[in-house]
Amino acid sequence: MKDLNISLKQLRYYLVAAKHKSLRQAAKELRISQPSLSAQLKLLEDVLGVDLFERTRGGVTLTPLGRKLITETTAAVNAAESIIDAANFATKGPTGTFKLGVSPSLGPYSLPWILPAVRLEFPKVKFFVREEVPSSLVDGLASGNYDLIFSPLPIDDPAITAMPLFREPVFLVVNANHPLARFENIKASQLSGLDILAIEEHHHFFKLVESLCQRFHAHLLRDYEGSSLDAIRQMVYMEMGGAFLPALYIKSEIRDRDELHVLSIEDESIYRVHALAWRNTSPLHDFYRSLGEFFQQEIKKQFKQTVIMM
Amino acid sequence: MKDLNISLKQLRYYLVAAKHKSLRQAAKELRISQPSLSAQLKLLEDVLGVDLFERTRGGVTLTPLGRKLITETTAAVNAAESIIDAANFATKGPTGTFKLGVSPSLGPYSLPWILPAVRLEFPKVKFFVREEVPSSLVDGLASGNYDLIFSPLPIDDPAITAMPLFREPVFLVVNANHPLARFENIKASQLSGLDILAIEEHHHFFKLVESLCQRFHAHLLRDYEGSSLDAIRQMVYMEMGGAFLPALYIKSEIRDRDELHVLSIEDESIYRVHALAWRNTSPLHDFYRSLGEFFQQEIKKQFKQTVIMM
DNA sequence: TCTAATGAAAGGTTTTTCCTATCATAAATA
DNA sequence: TATTTATGATAGGAAAAACCTTTCATTAGA
């Protein structure tokens, strides 16, 4: 067997130093002295027989190899941390702070109604919530920046387990003055040529809207992309066009039905599917699954009329 | 960030102790004294707040939790080792001993013609070869017991990357006295009712033969399962029935075409696909791929007439 | 020029890890 | 039954590793 003459401590030092690009600042975060950090990093480099950093005036830079090994190192450190998690878990039950990533087109309109109940059910569990675009969420989950993500499908990463929770319908929203505003339902054909506003391209929701426009021959206004669903709503107010908006957003943000009008499309089921996802390798698999079930339960309680459970 | 007050050393001690079920013997393998080992394990247990071992007269036993955490611990230690591998790799090129798992119905008839060339191409690389049934190979690969496996597809594990290398035709082999022995090719319909010998059920090759028998309405002799392809061949000698045998086996082991007769089935392409596979997480991805290409190259050189490259 | 920030080096202290020797216990053996 | 052999635990001390403080040389910026 190998000698394995490196320590987790060194690996963590390595990661923190790489993050700060400064040994002094990294040492401060690690609450050790800079020389100690220097020494440990040098030791690590010696054992690996590799230069990880390029020491320059004004900081350190990762060498190409150093950059490459960051991935492996993160994996190793995460794996070790997950042992601690699993052990705590076994003794104290669900405990600890979980890094939860969530899509900006989903989180603000669902989590506020879910998390309070979760707090009651799992009092010792805390969530550190961060919003990001789904593609970044998946990357972040895979690389260990998140423990869990709550995001629309698809999630195409074989290293990630996704647990579909529910379908969220998508509706067409127009200004009350719009010609279509006198209908409750419209036929797909009535969408033809309609001006449609969409969120910025890097959002996941954009792709859905784009495909809808293509399918129904509606006209996607690419010059006025909104930076958030709220921005889209504002633009619909200003009669710049109609918009596809997800049901949870509509339920939570659109109250004055006088100024905005919500339409569904006949005979077409338009929805996105949201899932809770985690790394396959996580030892907390069972807990995550039961957490997903609890999410479902709460969503069902609060949004029975709005979404379709899976 | 977490304190991460455990060390890789402790984790390795834990694994070795779990393997030996005896602290003294584990200490011997680790080349430390037994009290040192005891102390480190106790320390690990204290930090984790968990009992890993049950100390009894006559050895140690893993607690249920200790058994569970073995998985995570192995993962962490492997991850750390892969950092070392990747670093060595970057400086010294392909180096080290790789644990190569191979199917018993493939390895003996292909590796002897491949590995010598590999040794010339990558002189600093050594292979520790072990034969096992493909399902065990996949498990072993996933859990880090192997670095690489050379095995027939399918390999259905999302954590594993499989690189298909070539197709290996499968032929029907009968005794020279058999009525079918006067043909070179036969029609699928001629297989109907034929007695077919197969390898033991837990082998991967059994499933292929079983499905072939079903497809061609041949009669699978389940009472006389062979423990190896050679055993099957012996039984064909003894006129107990025909057998489906893979091309590489036939080429390497069946020389005397007088006593055994090899038949192919007209208009039917019967083959299995062999792949080289490794963990997705391995940092040596690129090397493994080029190794796969080298395998292909050698196989093409030696078995151009026998197999179909991919 | 002066200041502030960088990483490296030297020497000493603290902490951790390990070893030897010893013990108590229990199972196998004579 | 007495003896031997194996188990892990304990105590005390030695060796190694990690760390700290102080100091230095260099460089970028004010």
XYZ file of C-alpha atoms (C1' of nucleotides) in Angstrom:
680
model
C 0.000 0.000 0.000
C 1.034 3.535 -0.580
C 2.608 5.674 2.044
C 0.026 8.386 1.786
C 2.353 10.896 3.328
C 0.076 13.833 2.893
C -2.411 15.129 5.394
C -5.890 16.484 5.078
C -4.625 19.569 6.801
C -2.207 20.203 3.981
C -4.883 19.663 1.406
C -7.132 22.147 3.093
C -4.310 24.648 3.317
C -3.739 24.139 -0.356
C -7.339 24.872 -1.204
C -7.534 27.962 0.955
C -4.260 29.313 -0.375
C -5.470 28.749 -3.905
C -8.633 30.632 -3.074
C -6.904 33.682 -1.598
C -3.905 33.753 -3.911
C -2.065 35.084 -0.876
C -0.415 33.052 1.819
C -0.813 35.720 4.459
C -4.521 36.075 3.903
C -4.994 32.350 3.644
C -3.069 31.935 6.879
C -5.385 34.447 8.500
C -8.449 32.496 7.466
C -6.838 29.296 8.678
C -5.837 30.982 11.930
C -2.252 29.953 11.607
C 0.851 31.973 10.918
C 2.043 32.593 7.415
C 5.333 30.740 7.871
C 3.481 27.662 9.069
C 1.361 27.772 5.980
C 4.406 28.264 3.768
C 6.096 25.320 5.385
C 3.131 22.996 5.022
C 2.590 23.888 1.404
C 6.218 23.376 0.634
C 6.057 20.038 2.367
C 3.046 19.057 0.314
C 4.811 20.069 -2.858
C 7.874 18.078 -1.848
C 5.925 14.940 -1.118
C 3.979 15.198 -4.359
C 7.141 16.118 -6.175
C 5.288 18.896 -7.886
C 5.075 22.675 -7.862
C 1.581 23.690 -6.924
C 2.144 27.418 -6.602
C 4.221 30.012 -8.305
C 5.428 32.384 -5.621
C 5.569 35.896 -6.924
C 5.882 39.298 -5.395
C 2.358 40.192 -4.459
C 0.910 36.775 -3.942
C 0.898 33.226 -5.198
C -0.507 31.842 -8.416
C -1.448 28.282 -9.149
C 0.709 26.468 -11.643
C -1.205 24.707 -14.417
C -0.777 21.442 -12.579
C -1.776 23.071 -9.328
C -4.951 24.218 -10.961
C -5.639 20.736 -12.236
C -5.140 19.088 -8.889
C -7.568 21.453 -7.196
C -10.395 19.279 -8.465
C -9.018 16.105 -6.970
C -8.103 17.836 -3.778
C -11.557 19.266 -3.342
C -12.962 15.807 -3.875
C -10.708 14.323 -1.247
C -11.471 17.001 1.306
C -15.181 16.721 0.640
C -15.022 12.980 1.023
C -13.361 13.382 4.378
C -15.878 15.937 5.501
C -18.690 13.672 4.510
C -17.357 11.103 6.939
C -17.757 13.623 9.700
C -21.227 14.472 8.464
C -22.246 10.866 8.332
C -20.940 10.248 11.832
C -22.709 13.257 13.286
C -25.765 12.202 11.476
C -25.742 8.738 12.934
C -25.511 9.996 16.489
C -27.362 13.259 16.531
C -29.820 12.694 13.713
C -30.154 15.293 10.995
C -27.760 18.041 12.038
C -25.604 20.662 10.501
C -25.680 23.383 7.925
C -26.456 22.352 4.391
C -25.525 24.415 1.412
C -28.697 24.569 -0.648
C -28.534 25.958 -4.160
C -31.731 27.040 -5.829
C -32.775 28.446 -9.164
C -33.669 32.174 -9.083
C -36.871 31.468 -10.980
C -37.970 28.964 -8.360
C -36.454 29.688 -4.976
C -38.030 33.002 -4.046
C -41.488 31.714 -4.893
C -41.342 28.386 -3.151
C -38.732 28.229 -0.419
C -40.352 30.869 1.826
C -43.336 28.569 2.112
C -41.354 25.402 2.574
C -38.374 26.168 4.741
C -40.296 27.272 7.866
C -41.978 23.885 8.002
C -38.648 22.181 7.427
C -37.264 24.087 10.387
C -39.991 22.701 12.590
C -39.525 19.163 11.322
C -35.708 19.154 11.460
C -34.883 21.713 14.132
C -31.182 20.999 14.133
C -30.794 21.404 10.390
C -29.891 24.777 8.957
C -29.782 25.770 5.324
C -27.395 28.178 3.751
C -29.343 29.164 0.656
C -27.809 30.598 -2.478
C -29.411 31.399 -5.782
C -27.780 30.592 -9.065
C -28.605 29.613 -12.602
C -29.296 25.853 -12.817
C -26.237 25.048 -14.917
C -24.034 26.634 -12.274
C -26.005 24.831 -9.610
C -25.204 21.484 -11.147
C -21.522 22.337 -11.433
C -21.510 23.645 -7.886
C -23.179 20.511 -6.624
C -20.772 18.246 -8.422
C -17.770 20.128 -7.118
C -19.013 20.223 -3.556
C -19.953 23.878 -3.335
C -23.482 22.769 -2.636
C -24.798 19.819 -0.685
C -28.229 19.984 -2.243
C -29.832 21.810 -5.123
C -33.477 22.558 -5.786
C -33.711 23.141 -9.480
C -35.707 22.512 -12.646
C -34.846 19.438 -14.666
C -33.083 18.312 -16.750
C -30.020 17.637 -14.665
C -27.706 15.627 -16.863
C -24.859 14.606 -14.691
C -24.341 10.933 -14.005
C -22.730 11.728 -10.682
C -25.879 13.394 -9.420
C -29.085 11.878 -8.157
C -32.135 13.960 -8.962
C -35.447 13.339 -7.225
C -38.310 14.895 -9.218
C -40.761 16.554 -6.827
C -43.492 18.202 -8.849
C -44.553 19.735 -12.126
C -45.110 23.451 -12.267
C -47.422 24.663 -15.034
C -46.386 27.622 -17.119
C -48.976 30.222 -18.118
C -49.155 33.047 -20.566
C -49.448 36.460 -18.922
C -50.605 39.551 -20.816
C -51.594 43.068 -19.901
C -55.276 43.577 -19.103
C -55.514 45.805 -22.159
C -54.215 43.118 -24.447
C -56.658 41.726 -27.020
C -56.249 38.244 -25.587
C -57.159 39.450 -22.099
C -60.827 38.745 -22.609
C -60.146 34.983 -22.758
C -59.463 32.574 -19.936
C -58.102 29.906 -22.202
C -56.803 30.311 -25.670
C -55.957 27.897 -28.405
C -52.379 27.256 -29.305
C -53.011 28.795 -32.709
C -53.847 32.140 -31.113
C -50.258 32.441 -29.956
C -48.996 32.726 -33.470
C -47.104 35.954 -34.029
C -47.554 37.116 -30.447
C -44.709 39.161 -28.951
C -43.167 37.302 -26.029
C -40.769 38.667 -23.426
C -38.226 36.369 -21.861
C -35.687 36.290 -19.113
C -31.996 36.613 -19.945
C -30.556 33.837 -21.989
C -28.339 32.299 -19.353
C -31.327 31.478 -17.179
C -32.708 28.018 -17.554
C -36.213 29.349 -17.957
C -35.185 31.121 -21.149
C -34.712 27.852 -22.972
C -38.175 26.712 -22.067
C -39.716 29.968 -23.283
C -37.666 29.801 -26.451
C -38.894 26.332 -27.266
C -42.473 27.366 -26.510
C -42.215 30.304 -28.895
C -40.851 28.034 -31.560
C -43.568 25.475 -31.018
C -46.389 28.023 -31.124
C -44.827 30.329 -33.678
C -44.817 33.211 -31.255
C -42.291 35.985 -31.583
C -39.546 36.031 -28.983
C -38.438 39.599 -28.234
C -34.750 39.115 -27.834
C -33.924 42.798 -27.557
C -35.649 43.235 -24.226
C -34.569 40.385 -22.060
C -35.441 40.720 -18.420
C -32.907 40.085 -15.726
C -35.512 38.489 -13.475
C -39.074 37.284 -13.568
C -40.075 40.504 -11.825
C -38.476 42.529 -14.579
C -40.501 40.547 -17.079
C -43.644 41.322 -15.163
C -42.833 45.012 -15.213
C -42.402 44.859 -18.943
C -45.736 43.135 -19.348
C -47.256 45.951 -17.284
C -45.746 48.375 -19.720
C -47.399 46.503 -22.543
C -44.151 45.561 -24.194
C -45.490 42.077 -24.869
C -46.805 38.938 -23.263
C -44.735 36.495 -21.254
C -44.684 32.908 -20.178
C -44.421 32.776 -16.419
C -44.296 29.817 -14.058
C -47.281 29.110 -11.855
C -45.503 29.541 -8.538
C -44.286 32.957 -9.545
C -47.754 33.968 -10.628
C -49.334 32.717 -7.446
C -46.876 34.443 -5.201
C -46.327 37.728 -7.036
C -49.292 38.511 -9.218
C -52.243 39.467 -7.062
C -53.917 42.320 -8.897
C -55.567 40.442 -11.647
C -56.969 43.692 -13.012
C -53.763 44.847 -14.568
C -52.325 41.509 -15.609
C -54.215 38.668 -17.111
C -53.265 35.007 -16.833
C -54.117 32.618 -19.651
C -53.727 28.924 -20.115
C -53.368 27.209 -23.434
C -56.040 24.692 -24.317
C -55.033 21.107 -24.884
C -51.406 21.836 -24.182
C -49.721 20.866 -20.977
C -46.869 23.250 -20.491
C -44.817 22.777 -17.385
C -41.401 22.366 -15.953
C -40.363 19.690 -13.483
C -38.495 20.596 -10.325
C -36.229 18.244 -8.482
C -34.123 18.015 -5.393
C -30.677 16.735 -6.254
C -27.501 15.635 -4.507
C -24.257 13.864 -5.260
C -24.506 10.115 -5.692
C -21.582 9.755 -3.387
C -23.219 11.478 -0.470
C -23.638 9.252 2.544
C -26.721 11.242 3.522
C -28.682 9.825 0.616
C -31.479 8.591 2.831
C -31.873 11.859 4.618
C -31.967 13.800 1.379
C -34.655 11.534 0.077
C -36.785 11.989 3.151
C -36.161 15.696 2.920
C -37.406 15.574 -0.659
C -40.513 13.793 0.519
C -41.032 16.447 3.135
C -40.651 19.145 0.477
C -43.308 17.384 -1.548
C -45.607 17.151 1.408
C -45.319 20.865 2.148
C -45.665 21.866 -1.466
C -48.752 19.743 -1.696
C -50.173 21.468 1.381
C -49.523 24.948 0.139
C -49.760 24.710 -3.623
C -52.164 21.881 -4.273
C -54.098 24.007 -6.751
C -50.993 25.403 -8.384
C -48.698 22.496 -9.098
C -48.954 18.800 -9.932
C -47.202 16.436 -7.574
C -45.150 13.537 -8.883
C -15.509 25.918 7.518
C -15.270 22.751 9.467
C -12.371 21.893 11.688
C -11.634 18.669 9.913
C -9.792 17.328 12.877
C -9.217 13.939 11.441
C -6.216 12.821 9.494
C -5.769 10.595 6.507
C -3.467 8.549 8.625
C -6.271 7.793 11.035
C -8.584 6.882 8.204
C -6.070 4.479 6.797
C -5.513 2.947 10.214
C -9.232 2.530 10.488
C -9.461 0.692 7.181
C -6.555 -1.611 7.941
C -7.847 -2.392 11.405
C -11.253 -3.168 9.958
C -9.624 -5.488 7.461
C -7.628 -7.452 10.022
C -10.142 -7.413 12.838
C -7.100 -7.291 15.077
C -5.226 -4.243 16.206
C -1.957 -6.055 16.652
C -1.960 -7.499 13.172
C -3.114 -4.258 11.678
C -0.341 -2.480 13.522
C 2.107 -4.942 12.071
C 0.941 -4.216 8.551
C 1.094 -0.512 9.249
C 4.559 -0.901 10.790
C 3.574 0.896 13.966
C 3.102 -0.380 17.471
C -0.224 -1.621 18.648
C -0.637 1.067 21.323
C -0.113 3.772 18.717
C -2.816 2.265 16.605
C -5.145 1.960 19.585
C -4.559 5.587 20.446
C -5.176 6.883 16.955
C -8.349 4.891 16.546
C -9.616 6.079 19.875
C -8.812 9.611 18.850
C -10.703 9.170 15.610
C -13.674 7.792 17.459
C -13.566 10.708 19.897
C -13.483 13.308 17.170
C -16.292 11.645 15.262
C -18.170 11.096 18.488
C -18.867 7.570 17.423
C -17.829 4.018 18.259
C -16.264 2.449 15.218
C -15.047 -0.772 16.805
C -16.241 -3.124 19.436
C -13.188 -4.240 21.385
C -13.508 -7.817 22.466
C -11.163 -10.454 23.763
C -9.713 -11.922 20.668
C -9.963 -8.997 18.328
C -12.052 -6.055 17.285
C -15.348 -6.036 15.416
C -16.859 -3.182 13.487
C -19.971 -1.674 14.956
C -22.877 -1.323 12.511
C -21.999 2.314 12.106
C -18.350 1.493 11.710
C -19.256 -0.866 8.928
C -21.301 1.803 7.243
C -18.577 4.420 7.388
C -16.066 2.086 5.773
C -17.510 3.017 2.406
C -17.060 6.738 2.900
C -13.661 6.258 4.388
C -12.478 4.173 1.485
C -13.697 6.868 -0.846
C -11.818 9.550 1.027
C -8.589 7.576 1.138
C -8.876 6.712 -2.537
C -9.463 10.332 -3.397
C -6.348 11.304 -1.536
C -4.324 8.594 -3.197
C -5.508 9.725 -6.570
C -3.980 13.111 -5.882
C -0.642 11.440 -5.425
C -1.190 9.411 -8.569
C -2.093 12.452 -10.576
C 0.938 14.316 -9.310
C 3.322 11.463 -10.057
C 1.725 11.156 -13.384
C 2.248 14.769 -14.257
C 5.939 14.639 -13.512
C 7.010 11.144 -14.344
C 4.489 10.252 -16.992
C 2.587 7.002 -16.720
C 3.928 5.311 -13.600
C 2.765 2.998 -10.915
C 0.930 -0.234 -10.422
C -2.606 -0.379 -11.659
C -5.122 -2.852 -10.409
C -6.653 -4.310 -13.541
C -9.732 -6.468 -13.247
C -10.684 -8.690 -16.142
C -13.443 -11.113 -16.987
C -12.406 -14.784 -16.849
C -13.966 -15.379 -20.249
C -11.865 -12.639 -21.799
C -8.644 -12.087 -19.907
C -6.784 -15.351 -20.478
C -7.434 -15.187 -24.214
C -6.539 -11.589 -24.854
C -4.272 -10.109 -22.192
C -1.307 -12.403 -22.900
C -1.157 -10.894 -26.383
C -1.696 -7.312 -25.269
C 0.183 -6.773 -22.056
C 3.685 -7.464 -23.403
C 3.258 -4.659 -25.921
C 1.866 -2.407 -23.218
C 4.972 -3.111 -21.167
C 7.124 -1.904 -24.018
C 5.032 1.205 -24.620
C 4.666 2.179 -20.956
C 7.723 0.666 -19.299
C 7.068 2.246 -15.936
C 3.517 0.998 -15.689
C 2.783 -2.302 -13.998
C -0.484 -4.137 -13.879
C -1.759 -6.227 -11.052
C -4.259 -8.419 -12.853
C -7.131 -10.203 -11.205
C -9.935 -12.203 -12.752
C -13.497 -11.883 -11.593
C -17.019 -12.079 -12.876
C -18.008 -8.796 -14.575
C -20.610 -7.821 -11.995
C -17.979 -8.105 -9.275
C -15.572 -6.198 -11.477
C -17.934 -3.257 -11.692
C -18.490 -3.247 -7.958
C -14.794 -3.544 -7.353
C -14.070 -0.710 -9.711
C -16.640 1.544 -8.124
C -15.337 0.843 -4.652
C -11.714 1.369 -5.576
C -10.538 -2.229 -5.496
C -9.670 -1.865 -9.147
C -8.312 1.069 -11.077
C -9.334 -0.323 -14.438
C -11.466 -3.163 -15.671
C -11.465 -4.928 -19.028
C -14.852 -6.444 -19.329
C -17.781 -7.145 -21.627
C -20.548 -4.588 -21.746
C -23.056 -3.636 -20.500
C -21.601 -1.719 -17.605
C -24.501 0.128 -16.079
C -23.014 2.339 -13.464
C -23.264 6.082 -13.915
C -20.079 6.572 -11.915
C -18.079 4.572 -14.419
C -16.782 5.531 -17.828
C -16.673 2.635 -20.259
C -14.701 2.863 -23.484
C -15.894 0.209 -25.944
C -12.892 -1.298 -27.688
C -14.105 -4.030 -30.030
C -16.776 -6.548 -30.855
C -15.979 -10.198 -30.397
C -18.043 -12.582 -32.494
C -19.501 -15.648 -30.858
C -19.541 -18.942 -32.718
C -21.227 -22.258 -32.302
C -18.837 -25.115 -31.575
C -19.796 -28.754 -31.998
C -17.986 -32.053 -31.948
C -16.642 -33.209 -35.304
C -19.032 -36.151 -35.140
C -22.018 -33.912 -34.776
C -24.502 -33.846 -37.661
C -23.965 -30.111 -38.093
C -20.209 -30.556 -38.417
C -20.403 -30.891 -42.156
C -21.474 -27.265 -42.522
C -19.374 -24.146 -42.335
C -22.348 -21.860 -41.887
C -25.765 -22.810 -40.755
C -29.094 -21.050 -40.743
C -30.580 -19.846 -37.540
C -33.430 -22.288 -37.952
C -31.010 -25.238 -37.779
C -30.303 -24.360 -34.186
C -33.801 -25.203 -33.105
C -33.838 -27.907 -30.458
C -30.057 -28.198 -30.352
C -28.508 -29.066 -26.980
C -26.308 -26.203 -25.806
C -23.809 -26.243 -22.961
C -23.153 -23.080 -21.008
C -20.867 -21.697 -18.382
C -22.070 -21.325 -14.811
C -24.879 -18.890 -14.303
C -22.979 -16.245 -12.390
C -20.692 -15.645 -15.346
C -21.641 -12.850 -17.631
C -21.276 -15.057 -20.674
C -24.068 -17.280 -19.425
C -26.641 -14.558 -19.949
C -25.577 -14.090 -23.525
C -25.819 -17.804 -24.224
C -29.164 -17.980 -22.494
C -30.592 -15.229 -24.658
C -29.157 -16.844 -27.777
C -30.802 -20.130 -26.901
C -34.066 -18.372 -26.374
C -33.772 -16.488 -29.623
C -32.945 -19.570 -31.686
C -35.074 -22.019 -29.738
C -32.081 -24.072 -28.800
C -32.098 -26.168 -25.664
C -29.932 -24.876 -22.839
C -28.537 -27.779 -20.804
C -28.748 -26.332 -17.330
C -27.738 -29.530 -15.569
C -24.202 -29.501 -16.881
C -22.910 -26.022 -16.444
C -19.212 -25.614 -16.926
C -17.088 -23.708 -14.489
C -14.935 -22.262 -17.266
C -14.826 -22.025 -21.019
C -12.296 -24.837 -20.998
C -14.690 -27.049 -19.103
C -17.289 -26.309 -21.756
C -14.847 -27.288 -24.443
C -14.168 -30.584 -22.684
C -17.859 -31.282 -22.582
C -18.180 -30.588 -26.266
C -15.353 -33.080 -26.843
C -17.351 -35.592 -24.908
C -20.293 -34.962 -27.188
C -22.538 -33.695 -24.443
C -23.807 -30.913 -26.682
C -22.799 -27.871 -28.653
C -21.689 -24.606 -27.180
C -21.484 -20.956 -28.020
C -17.916 -19.817 -27.545
C -16.335 -16.413 -28.046
C -13.965 -15.892 -30.959
C -10.911 -15.041 -28.895
C -11.261 -18.203 -26.895
C -11.625 -20.246 -30.033
C -8.625 -18.640 -31.671
C -6.400 -19.107 -28.702
C -7.483 -22.514 -27.423
C -9.007 -24.519 -30.224
C -6.356 -25.529 -32.713
C -7.253 -29.035 -33.705
C -10.133 -28.413 -35.974
C -10.517 -32.129 -36.485
C -12.143 -32.884 -33.213
C -14.108 -29.695 -32.777
C -15.970 -27.845 -35.453
C -16.664 -24.127 -35.483
C -19.809 -22.815 -37.121
C -21.148 -19.373 -37.763
C -24.789 -18.525 -38.080
C -25.882 -17.044 -41.394
C -27.406 -13.598 -41.416
C -27.022 -13.235 -37.697
C -24.357 -11.103 -36.079
C -23.720 -12.548 -32.688
C -21.101 -10.821 -30.636
C -20.264 -9.254 -27.365
C -18.636 -5.842 -26.916
C -15.618 -5.436 -24.682
C -14.687 -2.215 -23.005
C -12.033 -0.708 -20.836
C -13.628 1.108 -17.912
C -12.609 3.355 -15.042
C -14.171 5.597 -12.461
C -15.432 8.946 -13.732
C -13.682 10.579 -10.853
C -10.265 9.315 -11.782
C -7.819 12.058 -12.585
C -6.024 9.697 -14.959
C -8.887 9.792 -17.403
C -6.670 10.855 -20.281
C -4.128 8.148 -19.672
C -6.788 5.484 -19.438
C -8.212 6.622 -22.721
C -4.871 6.477 -24.451
C -4.301 3.096 -22.873
C -7.627 2.020 -24.340
C -6.479 3.203 -27.729
C -3.282 1.263 -27.338
C -5.257 -1.850 -26.424
C -7.293 -1.353 -29.591
C -4.186 -0.941 -31.680
C -2.645 -4.141 -30.348
C -5.848 -6.090 -30.652
C -6.147 -4.934 -34.204
C -2.606 -6.086 -34.916
C -3.103 -9.501 -33.434
C -6.740 -10.296 -33.976
C -7.705 -8.402 -37.099
C -9.374 -11.511 -38.557
C -11.009 -12.477 -35.320
C -12.675 -9.382 -33.898
C -14.290 -6.200 -35.183
C -12.787 -2.960 -33.978
C -14.989 -0.091 -32.862
C 11.513 58.156 -0.725
C 8.544 55.947 2.254
C 4.947 52.662 3.318
C 2.588 48.492 3.037
C 2.342 44.019 1.408
C 4.395 39.926 -0.298
C 6.834 35.219 0.751
C 11.214 33.111 2.905
C 14.373 31.940 6.743
C 15.918 30.989 11.557
C 15.298 29.448 16.138
C 12.506 27.998 19.790
C 8.024 26.134 21.799
C 4.043 23.349 21.787
C 1.537 19.591 20.230
C 1.142 15.282 18.245
C 2.580 10.870 17.281
C 4.929 7.005 18.401
C 7.576 3.510 21.120
C 8.794 0.400 24.951
C 7.397 -1.908 28.771
C 3.745 -3.617 31.386
C -0.903 -5.241 32.627
C -5.332 -7.667 32.713
C -8.134 -10.823 30.464
C -9.526 -14.758 27.950
C -8.946 -18.616 24.964
C -6.326 -22.486 23.543
C -2.961 -26.050 24.929
C -0.348 -29.292 27.469
C -5.222 -27.570 36.209
C -1.374 -24.960 34.960
C 0.788 -22.855 30.878
C 1.121 -20.534 26.809
C -0.463 -17.322 23.501
C -3.257 -13.939 21.908
C -6.116 -9.974 22.659
C -6.499 -4.659 23.711
C -5.482 -1.029 27.468
C -2.348 1.939 30.170
C 1.727 4.713 31.595
C 5.726 7.364 30.827
C 8.986 9.118 27.950
C 11.225 10.080 23.382
C 10.959 11.613 18.675
C 8.830 14.083 15.139
C 5.813 17.347 13.355
C 3.456 21.577 13.443
C 3.448 25.950 14.799
C 4.820 30.694 16.481
C 7.522 34.934 16.722
C 10.901 37.572 14.841
C 13.397 38.979 11.098
C 14.662 39.680 6.270
C 14.581 40.783 1.257
C 11.814 42.216 -2.419
C 8.465 44.848 -4.805
C 4.401 47.683 -5.811
C 2.267 51.788 -4.939
C 1.648 56.453 -2.700
